[in-house]
mmCIF file of C-alpha atoms and ligand atoms in Angstrom:
data_model
loop_
_atom_site.group_PDB
_atom_site.id
_atom_site.type_symbol
_atom_site.label_atom_id
_atom_site.label_comp_id
_atom_site.label_asym_id
_atom_site.label_seq_id
_atom_site.Cartn_x
_atom_site.Cartn_y
_atom_site.Cartn_z
ATOM 1 C CA MET A 1 8.348 13.186 9.746
ATOM 2 C CA ALA A 2 5.161 15.202 9.367
ATOM 3 C CA SER A 3 2.670 15.118 12.236
ATOM 4 C CA SER A 4 0.378 12.108 11.968
ATOM 5 C CA SER A 5 -2.540 14.095 10.552
ATOM 6 C CA HIS A 6 -0.349 15.301 7.696
ATOM 7 C CA ARG A 7 1.548 12.126 6.920
ATOM 8 C CA VAL A 8 1.455 11.253 3.199
ATOM 9 C CA TRP A 9 1.729 7.566 2.252
ATOM 10 C CA PHE A 10 2.664 6.263 -1.203
ATOM 11 C CA ILE A 11 1.645 2.617 -1.616
ATOM 12 C CA THR A 12 2.407 0.366 -4.578
ATOM 13 C CA GLY A 13 0.014 -2.441 -5.516
ATOM 14 C CA SER A 14 -2.953 -0.976 -3.639
ATOM 15 C CA SER A 15 -5.688 -2.730 -5.648
ATOM 16 C CA THR A 16 -6.080 -5.715 -3.287
ATOM 17 C CA GLY A 17 -4.520 -7.465 -0.297
ATOM 18 C CA PHE A 18 -2.029 -5.768 2.014
ATOM 19 C CA GLY A 19 -1.752 -2.644 -0.149
ATOM 20 C CA ARG A 20 -5.453 -1.916 -0.201
ATOM 21 C CA THR A 21 -6.030 -2.867 3.435
ATOM 22 C CA LEU A 22 -3.169 -0.639 4.584
ATOM 23 C CA ALA A 23 -4.482 2.249 2.459
ATOM 24 C CA GLU A 24 -7.942 1.842 4.027
ATOM 25 C CA ALA A 25 -6.501 1.798 7.558
ATOM 26 C CA VAL A 26 -4.396 4.896 6.882
ATOM 27 C CA LEU A 27 -7.366 6.765 5.389
ATOM 28 C CA ASP A 28 -9.572 5.738 8.331
ATOM 29 C CA LYS A 29 -6.951 7.316 10.610
ATOM 30 C CA GLY A 30 -7.231 10.615 8.782
ATOM 31 C CA GLU A 31 -3.946 10.437 6.909
ATOM 32 C CA THR A 32 -3.301 10.895 3.200
ATOM 33 C CA VAL A 33 -2.571 8.167 0.632
ATOM 34 C CA VAL A 34 -1.354 8.003 -2.918
ATOM 35 C CA LEU A 35 -2.945 4.727 -4.013
ATOM 36 C CA THR A 36 -0.947 3.411 -6.903
ATOM 37 C CA ALA A 37 -2.205 0.499 -8.985
ATOM 38 C CA ARG A 38 -1.823 -0.989 -12.428
ATOM 39 C CA LYS A 39 -5.559 -0.357 -12.824
ATOM 40 C CA PRO A 40 -6.302 2.801 -10.813
ATOM 41 C CA GLU A 41 -10.037 2.368 -11.442
ATOM 42 C CA GLN A 42 -9.867 -0.460 -8.866
ATOM 43 C CA VAL A 43 -9.286 2.081 -6.079
ATOM 44 C CA GLU A 44 -11.700 4.765 -7.263
ATOM 45 C CA ASP A 45 -14.172 3.847 -4.510
ATOM 46 C CA LEU A 46 -11.564 5.069 -1.997
ATOM 47 C CA THR A 47 -10.755 8.281 -3.863
ATOM 48 C CA ALA A 48 -14.514 8.981 -4.094
ATOM 49 C CA LYS A 49 -14.891 8.425 -0.338
ATOM 50 C CA PHE A 50 -11.834 10.523 0.604
ATOM 51 C CA PRO A 51 -11.502 13.036 -2.267
ATOM 52 C CA ASN A 52 -9.095 15.363 -0.423
ATOM 53 C CA ARG A 53 -6.840 12.695 1.065
ATOM 54 C CA ALA A 54 -6.702 9.909 -1.527
ATOM 55 C CA LEU A 55 -5.181 10.102 -4.970
ATOM 56 C CA ALA A 56 -5.290 7.207 -7.444
ATOM 57 C CA VAL A 57 -2.318 6.966 -9.777
ATOM 58 C CA ARG A 58 -1.506 4.425 -12.472
ATOM 59 C CA LEU A 59 1.669 2.529 -11.634
ATOM 60 C CA ASP A 60 3.106 -0.691 -12.946
ATOM 61 C CA VAL A 61 6.389 -0.832 -11.023
ATOM 62 C CA THR A 62 8.132 -2.456 -13.992
ATOM 63 C CA LYS A 63 7.509 0.655 -16.132
ATOM 64 C CA PRO A 64 10.141 3.327 -15.303
ATOM 65 C CA GLU A 65 8.173 6.151 -16.977
ATOM 66 C CA GLU A 66 5.119 5.349 -14.810
ATOM 67 C CA VAL A 67 7.326 5.283 -11.694
ATOM 68 C CA ARG A 68 8.634 8.799 -12.344
ATOM 69 C CA GLU A 69 5.188 10.125 -13.320
ATOM 70 C CA ALA A 70 3.516 8.635 -10.209
ATOM 71 C CA VAL A 71 6.079 10.208 -7.863
ATOM 72 C CA LYS A 72 5.773 13.528 -9.724
ATOM 73 C CA GLN A 73 1.962 13.472 -9.328
ATOM 74 C CA ALA A 74 2.234 12.627 -5.631
ATOM 75 C CA ILE A 75 4.580 15.551 -4.969
ATOM 76 C CA ALA A 76 2.561 17.923 -7.173
ATOM 77 C CA THR A 77 -0.647 17.039 -5.308
ATOM 78 C CA PHE A 78 0.465 16.734 -1.691
ATOM 79 C CA GLY A 79 3.904 18.393 -1.670
ATOM 80 C CA ARG A 80 5.690 15.500 0.053
ATOM 81 C CA ILE A 81 5.874 11.758 0.662
ATOM 82 C CA ASP A 82 6.399 10.587 4.235
ATOM 83 C CA VAL A 83 5.937 6.828 3.977
ATOM 84 C CA LEU A 84 6.792 4.780 0.897
ATOM 85 C CA VAL A 85 5.366 1.241 0.931
ATOM 86 C CA ASN A 86 6.936 -1.062 -1.650
ATOM 87 C CA ASN A 87 4.181 -3.657 -1.498
ATOM 88 C CA ALA A 88 3.575 -4.653 -5.154
ATOM 89 C CA GLY A 89 4.661 -8.215 -5.786
ATOM 90 C CA TYR A 90 3.660 -11.750 -6.625
ATOM 91 C CA GLY A 91 4.939 -15.290 -6.192
ATOM 92 C CA THR A 92 6.399 -17.695 -8.725
ATOM 93 C CA MET A 93 6.410 -21.284 -7.547
ATOM 94 C CA GLY A 94 8.275 -24.263 -8.937
ATOM 95 C CA ALA A 95 11.605 -26.017 -8.503
ATOM 96 C CA ILE A 96 14.645 -23.962 -9.522
ATOM 97 C CA GLU A 97 15.253 -26.147 -12.588
ATOM 98 C CA GLU A 98 11.614 -26.023 -13.665
ATOM 99 C CA LEU A 99 11.374 -22.252 -14.100
ATOM 100 C CA SER A 100 12.474 -20.604 -17.338
ATOM 101 C CA ASP A 101 14.886 -17.685 -17.467
ATOM 102 C CA GLU A 102 12.039 -15.497 -18.732
ATOM 103 C CA VAL A 103 9.772 -16.359 -15.792
ATOM 104 C CA VAL A 104 12.616 -15.805 -13.303
ATOM 105 C CA ARG A 105 13.576 -12.432 -14.794
ATOM 106 C CA ARG A 106 9.931 -11.300 -14.799
ATOM 107 C CA GLN A 107 9.705 -12.187 -11.100
ATOM 108 C CA PHE A 108 12.820 -10.118 -10.340
ATOM 109 C CA GLU A 109 11.560 -7.209 -12.505
ATOM 110 C CA THR A 110 8.536 -6.748 -10.239
ATOM 111 C CA ASN A 111 9.682 -7.826 -6.786
ATOM 112 C CA VAL A 112 13.236 -6.432 -6.884
ATOM 113 C CA PHE A 113 13.876 -3.964 -9.716
ATOM 114 C CA GLY A 114 10.378 -2.466 -9.418
ATOM 115 C CA ALA A 115 10.782 -1.772 -5.716
ATOM 116 C CA LEU A 116 14.327 -0.484 -6.314
ATOM 117 C CA ASP A 117 13.191 1.906 -9.045
ATOM 118 C CA VAL A 118 10.356 3.332 -6.922
ATOM 119 C CA THR A 119 12.737 3.709 -3.967
ATOM 120 C CA ARG A 120 15.296 5.607 -6.050
ATOM 121 C CA ALA A 121 12.583 7.878 -7.454
ATOM 122 C CA VAL A 122 11.261 8.744 -3.966
ATOM 123 C CA LEU A 123 14.574 9.009 -2.089
ATOM 124 C CA PRO A 124 15.586 12.490 -3.378
ATOM 125 C CA HIS A 125 12.363 13.871 -1.838
ATOM 126 C CA LEU A 126 12.944 12.095 1.485
ATOM 127 C CA ARG A 127 16.565 13.308 1.559
ATOM 128 C CA GLN A 128 15.426 16.861 0.883
ATOM 129 C CA GLN A 129 12.853 16.602 3.691
ATOM 130 C CA ARG A 130 15.428 14.950 5.985
ATOM 131 C CA SER A 131 12.633 12.589 7.017
ATOM 132 C CA GLY A 132 10.622 9.617 5.811
ATOM 133 C CA HIS A 133 10.046 5.909 6.269
ATOM 134 C CA ILE A 134 10.352 3.180 3.658
ATOM 135 C CA LEU A 135 8.480 -0.103 4.235
ATOM 136 C CA ASN A 136 9.738 -2.850 1.947
ATOM 137 C CA PHE A 137 7.525 -5.904 1.624
ATOM 138 C CA SER A 138 9.656 -8.974 1.984
ATOM 139 C CA SER A 139 8.205 -12.185 3.408
ATOM 140 C CA VAL A 140 9.084 -14.943 5.838
ATOM 141 C CA GLY A 141 10.495 -16.219 2.525
ATOM 142 C CA GLY A 142 12.960 -13.318 2.573
ATOM 143 C CA PHE A 143 14.656 -14.918 5.572
ATOM 144 C CA VAL A 144 13.957 -18.616 5.055
ATOM 145 C CA SER A 145 13.916 -20.259 1.626
ATOM 146 C CA PHE A 146 11.549 -23.133 0.866
ATOM 147 C CA PRO A 147 11.822 -25.882 -1.775
ATOM 148 C CA GLY A 148 9.469 -24.999 -4.618
ATOM 149 C CA ALA A 149 9.654 -21.286 -3.784
ATOM 150 C CA GLY A 150 13.382 -20.623 -4.266
ATOM 151 C CA ILE A 151 12.979 -17.992 -6.984
ATOM 152 C CA TYR A 152 10.287 -16.048 -5.110
ATOM 153 C CA CYS A 153 12.346 -16.282 -1.914
ATOM 154 C CA SER A 154 15.479 -15.115 -3.731
ATOM 155 C CA THR A 155 13.688 -11.909 -4.788
ATOM 156 C CA LYS A 156 12.765 -11.251 -1.182
ATOM 157 C CA PHE A 157 16.311 -12.095 0.015
ATOM 158 C CA ALA A 158 17.536 -9.506 -2.514
ATOM 159 C CA LEU A 159 15.136 -6.921 -1.154
ATOM 160 C CA GLU A 160 16.301 -7.672 2.387
ATOM 161 C CA GLY A 161 19.942 -7.137 1.374
ATOM 162 C CA ILE A 162 19.101 -3.840 -0.289
ATOM 163 C CA SER A 163 16.984 -2.717 2.671
ATOM 164 C CA GLU A 164 19.557 -3.627 5.313
ATOM 165 C CA ALA A 165 22.229 -1.532 3.574
ATOM 166 C CA LEU A 166 19.817 1.278 2.716
ATOM 167 C CA ALA A 167 18.732 1.578 6.349
ATOM 168 C CA GLN A 168 22.342 2.311 7.303
ATOM 169 C CA GLU A 169 22.923 4.661 4.349
ATOM 170 C CA VAL A 170 19.949 6.904 5.130
ATOM 171 C CA ALA A 171 19.663 6.799 8.945
ATOM 172 C CA HIS A 172 21.776 9.961 9.350
ATOM 173 C CA LEU A 173 19.406 11.734 6.946
ATOM 174 C CA GLY A 174 16.415 11.080 9.205
ATOM 175 C CA ILE A 175 15.029 8.310 6.963
ATOM 176 C CA LYS A 176 13.960 4.954 8.377
ATOM 177 C CA VAL A 177 13.663 1.598 6.635
ATOM 178 C CA THR A 178 11.548 -1.347 7.766
ATOM 179 C CA ILE A 179 11.455 -4.756 6.109
ATOM 180 C CA VAL A 180 7.999 -6.355 6.445
ATOM 181 C CA GLU A 181 8.093 -10.155 6.709
ATOM 182 C CA PRO A 182 4.590 -11.654 6.679
ATOM 183 C CA GLY A 183 3.779 -15.324 7.031
ATOM 184 C CA ALA A 184 0.572 -16.619 5.409
ATOM 185 C CA PHE A 185 -2.020 -13.830 5.172
ATOM 186 C CA ARG A 186 -5.468 -13.923 3.565
ATOM 187 C CA THR A 187 -4.984 -11.847 0.398
ATOM 188 C CA ASP A 188 -5.066 -12.716 -3.323
ATOM 189 C CA PHE A 189 -1.455 -13.924 -3.072
ATOM 190 C CA ASN A 190 -2.182 -17.684 -3.110
ATOM 191 C CA GLY A 191 -4.848 -17.221 -5.794
ATOM 192 C CA ARG A 192 -4.529 -14.887 -8.748
ATOM 193 C CA SER A 193 -1.049 -13.671 -7.711
ATOM 194 C CA LEU A 194 0.456 -17.158 -7.726
ATOM 195 C CA VAL A 195 2.335 -18.215 -10.879
ATOM 196 C CA LEU A 196 3.006 -21.956 -11.052
ATOM 197 C CA SER A 197 5.701 -23.479 -13.264
ATOM 198 C CA ASP A 198 4.422 -24.725 -16.643
ATOM 199 C CA THR A 199 6.693 -27.728 -16.539
ATOM 200 C CA GLN A 200 6.981 -30.211 -13.730
ATOM 201 C CA ILE A 201 9.986 -32.511 -13.425
ATOM 202 C CA ALA A 202 9.005 -35.759 -11.718
ATOM 203 C CA ASP A 203 12.282 -35.950 -9.754
ATOM 204 C CA TYR A 204 11.302 -32.847 -7.754
ATOM 205 C CA GLU A 205 7.755 -33.885 -6.927
ATOM 206 C CA PRO A 206 8.657 -35.647 -3.648
ATOM 207 C CA VAL A 207 10.206 -32.441 -2.266
ATOM 208 C CA ILE A 208 7.980 -29.704 -3.660
ATOM 209 C CA SER A 209 4.513 -31.122 -4.273
ATOM 210 C CA SER A 210 3.396 -30.809 -0.665
ATOM 211 C CA PHE A 211 4.419 -27.109 -0.543
ATOM 212 C CA ARG A 212 2.590 -26.370 -3.817
ATOM 213 C CA GLN A 213 -0.477 -28.214 -2.571
ATOM 214 C CA TRP A 214 -0.327 -26.371 0.759
ATOM 215 C CA LEU A 215 -0.263 -23.006 -1.031
ATOM 216 C CA GLN A 216 -3.283 -23.899 -3.128
ATOM 217 C CA ASP A 217 -5.266 -25.535 -0.305
ATOM 218 C CA ASN A 218 -4.552 -22.569 1.968
ATOM 219 C CA ASP A 219 -5.990 -20.014 -0.453
ATOM 220 C CA GLY A 220 -8.679 -18.132 1.485
ATOM 221 C CA LYS A 221 -7.856 -19.992 4.702
ATOM 222 C CA GLN A 222 -4.579 -18.294 5.671
ATOM 223 C CA PRO A 223 -4.495 -17.420 9.380
ATOM 224 C CA GLY A 224 -3.087 -13.909 8.915
ATOM 225 C CA ASP A 225 -5.545 -10.992 8.939
ATOM 226 C CA PRO A 226 -4.339 -8.159 6.645
ATOM 227 C CA LYS A 227 -6.259 -5.603 8.763
ATOM 228 C CA LYS A 228 -4.233 -6.544 11.848
ATOM 229 C CA ALA A 229 -1.063 -6.474 9.724
ATOM 230 C CA ALA A 230 -1.972 -2.948 8.578
ATOM 231 C CA LEU A 231 -2.315 -1.812 12.202
ATOM 232 C CA ALA A 232 1.059 -3.371 13.041
ATOM 233 C CA MET A 233 2.679 -1.480 10.153
ATOM 234 C CA ILE A 234 1.086 1.786 11.262
ATOM 235 C CA GLN A 235 2.357 1.108 14.795
ATOM 236 C CA ALA A 236 5.882 0.628 13.413
ATOM 237 C CA VAL A 237 5.679 3.884 11.436
ATOM 238 C CA GLU A 238 4.451 5.748 14.510
ATOM 239 C CA SER A 239 7.173 4.274 16.724
ATOM 240 C CA ASP A 240 10.158 6.407 17.732
ATOM 241 C CA ASN A 241 12.248 3.286 17.385
ATOM 242 C CA PRO A 242 10.816 1.237 14.485
ATOM 243 C CA PRO A 243 12.250 -2.237 13.818
ATOM 244 C CA LEU A 244 14.474 -2.970 10.828
ATOM 245 C CA ARG A 245 12.471 -6.187 10.451
ATOM 246 C CA LEU A 246 8.759 -6.353 11.234
ATOM 247 C CA THR A 247 7.829 -10.024 11.190
ATOM 248 C CA LEU A 248 4.075 -10.651 10.998
ATOM 249 C CA GLY A 249 2.324 -13.882 11.979
ATOM 250 C CA ALA A 250 3.142 -16.652 14.467
ATOM 251 C CA ASP A 251 4.033 -18.915 11.509
ATOM 252 C CA ALA A 252 6.664 -16.422 10.317
ATOM 253 C CA VAL A 253 8.058 -15.920 13.827
ATOM 254 C CA SER A 254 8.526 -19.655 14.353
ATOM 255 C CA ALA A 255 10.111 -20.272 10.905
ATOM 256 C CA ILE A 256 12.569 -17.386 11.401
ATOM 257 C CA ASP A 257 13.344 -18.476 14.952
ATOM 258 C CA ALA A 258 14.145 -22.015 13.741
ATOM 259 C CA LYS A 259 16.402 -20.646 10.985
ATOM 260 C CA LEU A 260 18.298 -18.378 13.387
ATOM 261 C CA GLU A 261 18.900 -21.363 15.675
ATOM 262 C CA SER A 262 20.108 -23.597 12.850
ATOM 263 C CA VAL A 263 22.374 -20.923 11.322
ATOM 264 C CA LYS A 264 23.943 -20.292 14.705
ATOM 265 C CA ALA A 265 24.416 -23.986 15.433
ATOM 266 C CA GLU A 266 26.067 -24.540 12.030
ATOM 267 C CA LEU A 267 28.222 -21.417 12.351
ATOM 268 C CA TYR A 268 29.650 -22.691 15.636
ATOM 269 C CA ALA A 269 29.966 -26.295 14.448
ATOM 270 C CA TRP A 270 32.223 -25.070 11.600
ATOM 271 C CA LYS A 271 33.803 -22.100 13.401
ATOM 272 C CA GLU A 272 37.258 -23.679 13.731
ATOM 273 C CA VAL A 273 37.395 -24.304 9.978
ATOM 274 C CA ALA A 274 36.076 -20.828 9.227
ATOM 275 C CA VAL A 275 38.490 -18.847 11.372
ATOM 276 C CA ASN A 276 41.583 -20.717 10.235
ATOM 277 C CA THR A 277 41.533 -19.415 6.654
ATOM 278 C CA ALA A 278 43.479 -16.137 6.981
ATOM 279 C CA PHE A 279 47.043 -15.622 5.755
ATOM 280 C CA GLU A 280 49.567 -16.514 8.453
ATOM 281 C CA GLY A 281 50.007 -13.492 10.738
ATOM 282 C CA ALA A 282 47.238 -11.450 9.048
ATOM 283 C CA GLU A 283 45.132 -9.277 11.324
ATOM 284 C CA VAL A 284 41.400 -9.948 10.894
ATOM 285 C CA GLY A 285 39.234 -6.917 11.640
ATOM 286 C CA ALA A 286 35.517 -6.310 11.346
ATOM 287 C CA ILE A 287 34.088 -6.287 7.803
ATOM 288 C CA GLY A 288 33.725 -2.695 6.616
ATOM 289 C CA GLY A 289 36.218 -1.415 9.181
HETATM 290 N N1 LIG B 1 -0.245 -12.775 1.468
HETATM 291 C C1 LIG B 1 0.798 -13.398 1.931
HETATM 292 O O1 LIG B 1 0.683 -14.466 2.535
HETATM 293 C C2 LIG B 1 2.168 -12.783 1.763
HETATM 294 C C3 LIG B 1 3.204 -13.283 2.562
HETATM 295 C C4 LIG B 1 4.468 -12.717 2.463
HETATM 296 C C5 LIG B 1 4.670 -11.649 1.615
HETATM 297 N N2 LIG B 1 3.642 -11.174 0.840
HETATM 298 C C6 LIG B 1 3.921 -10.024 -0.025
HETATM 299 O O2 LIG B 1 2.905 -9.049 0.134
HETATM 300 C C7 LIG B 1 2.889 -8.197 -1.003
HETATM 301 C C8 LIG B 1 1.453 -7.932 -1.411
HETATM 302 O O3 LIG B 1 0.828 -9.129 -1.803
HETATM 303 P P1 LIG B 1 -0.599 -9.549 -1.241
HETATM 304 O O4 LIG B 1 -0.403 -10.677 -0.325
HETATM 305 O O5 LIG B 1 -1.349 -8.384 -0.774
HETATM 306 O O6 LIG B 1 -1.255 -10.178 -2.570
HETATM 307 P P2 LIG B 1 -2.316 -9.571 -3.596
HETATM 308 O O7 LIG B 1 -3.614 -9.332 -2.913
HETATM 309 O O8 LIG B 1 -2.327 -10.496 -4.753
HETATM 310 O O9 LIG B 1 -1.710 -8.168 -4.023
HETATM 311 C C9 LIG B 1 -0.610 -8.067 -4.882
HETATM 312 C C10 LIG B 1 -0.554 -6.632 -5.374
HETATM 313 O O10 LIG B 1 0.639 -6.439 -6.138
HETATM 314 C C11 LIG B 1 0.270 -5.803 -7.337
HETATM 315 N N3 LIG B 1 1.251 -6.001 -8.408
HETATM 316 C C12 LIG B 1 1.749 -7.156 -8.907
HETATM 317 N N4 LIG B 1 2.615 -6.879 -9.907
HETATM 318 C C13 LIG B 1 2.649 -5.520 -10.031
HETATM 319 C C14 LIG B 1 3.342 -4.617 -10.851
HETATM 320 N N5 LIG B 1 4.203 -5.031 -11.822
HETATM 321 N N6 LIG B 1 3.159 -3.281 -10.675
HETATM 322 C C15 LIG B 1 2.313 -2.830 -9.731
HETATM 323 N N7 LIG B 1 1.591 -3.635 -8.927
HETATM 324 C C16 LIG B 1 1.771 -4.966 -9.071
HETATM 325 C C17 LIG B 1 -1.091 -6.364 -7.674
HETATM 326 O O11 LIG B 1 -1.705 -5.544 -8.643
HETATM 327 P P3 LIG B 1 -2.830 -6.077 -9.688
HETATM 328 O O12 LIG B 1 -4.145 -5.981 -8.956
HETATM 329 O O13 LIG B 1 -2.745 -5.154 -10.845
HETATM 330 O O14 LIG B 1 -2.477 -7.499 -10.031
HETATM 331 C C18 LIG B 1 -1.734 -6.288 -6.307
HETATM 332 O O15 LIG B 1 -2.161 -4.982 -6.020
HETATM 333 C C19 LIG B 1 3.729 -8.900 -2.073
HETATM 334 O O16 LIG B 1 4.984 -8.246 -2.192
HETATM 335 C C20 LIG B 1 3.910 -10.312 -1.518
HETATM 336 O O17 LIG B 1 5.107 -10.902 -1.971
HETATM 337 C C21 LIG B 1 2.398 -11.727 0.886
#
């Protein structure tokens, strides 16, 4: 990893919310940022303020040619990337049966395949450097799934699965991976970045309407402060021993804690059934050897 004054960050979705706030915090610290956005003009105030350390690049993560071009521009301008932040994303809300295949696939294109494409475009540079840190924006919903948010949560579960394996694949190359799991933070997420299902099936209303209402009522009132989240992410990047999962917000901590407890309780309640499924006399080793 480069010394902190020379660290180069590459952030997706830096127009608003976490992406922009993190970029501002990094620039305030004297580091360098490639601010990528679908509309780069939205971050021109930052490139004007920090002309030598901020570069605005057009990037829709669902467009492979823009992914390659953005990484190329970052390397051509600053010579390296030290921290990749896969932040771009949005939420689709509705019961599983209510959402069309098209809406579901679009959600995966951004939250999963977009992040995957950017990661694969940046990794050769990190491998060559033998250093780097990838922050993948999951959510509390990447660990706990909620009725009415199953498709959004499934994209974040996918990203967690990718990140957990990736962390182990690249550790020996000096590259670190951290999954960021925020609870409710005050960004544009519950407003313009929230896609609600067009159709509503009355049978699901009793189980999902309160969650949908909560999301809408909470817009602008979320307890989480993106500036404090940005400082926590910087702290993780600066740590000699960064976490695989960086959970942010007391709401996220308590939801994940409750899930861990319930998974463990269920695992042990059904352990006898689980362990008695091998062929007679077969030796059961650890998965993966
Ligand atoms: N806020 C929360 O409570 C919360 C909680 C858990 C996880 N998260 C995660 O945090 C991340 C950032 O969201 P946020 O809360 O900061 O909301 P936000 O303020 O709405 O920001 C979302 C960002 O993603 C960008 N984006 C969306 N689709 C994109 C695409 N195809 N290509 C490039 N950029 C794209 C948006 O760009 P445009 O300006 O062009 O639309 C915007 O910059 C997301 O991954 C979200 O799932 C948020």
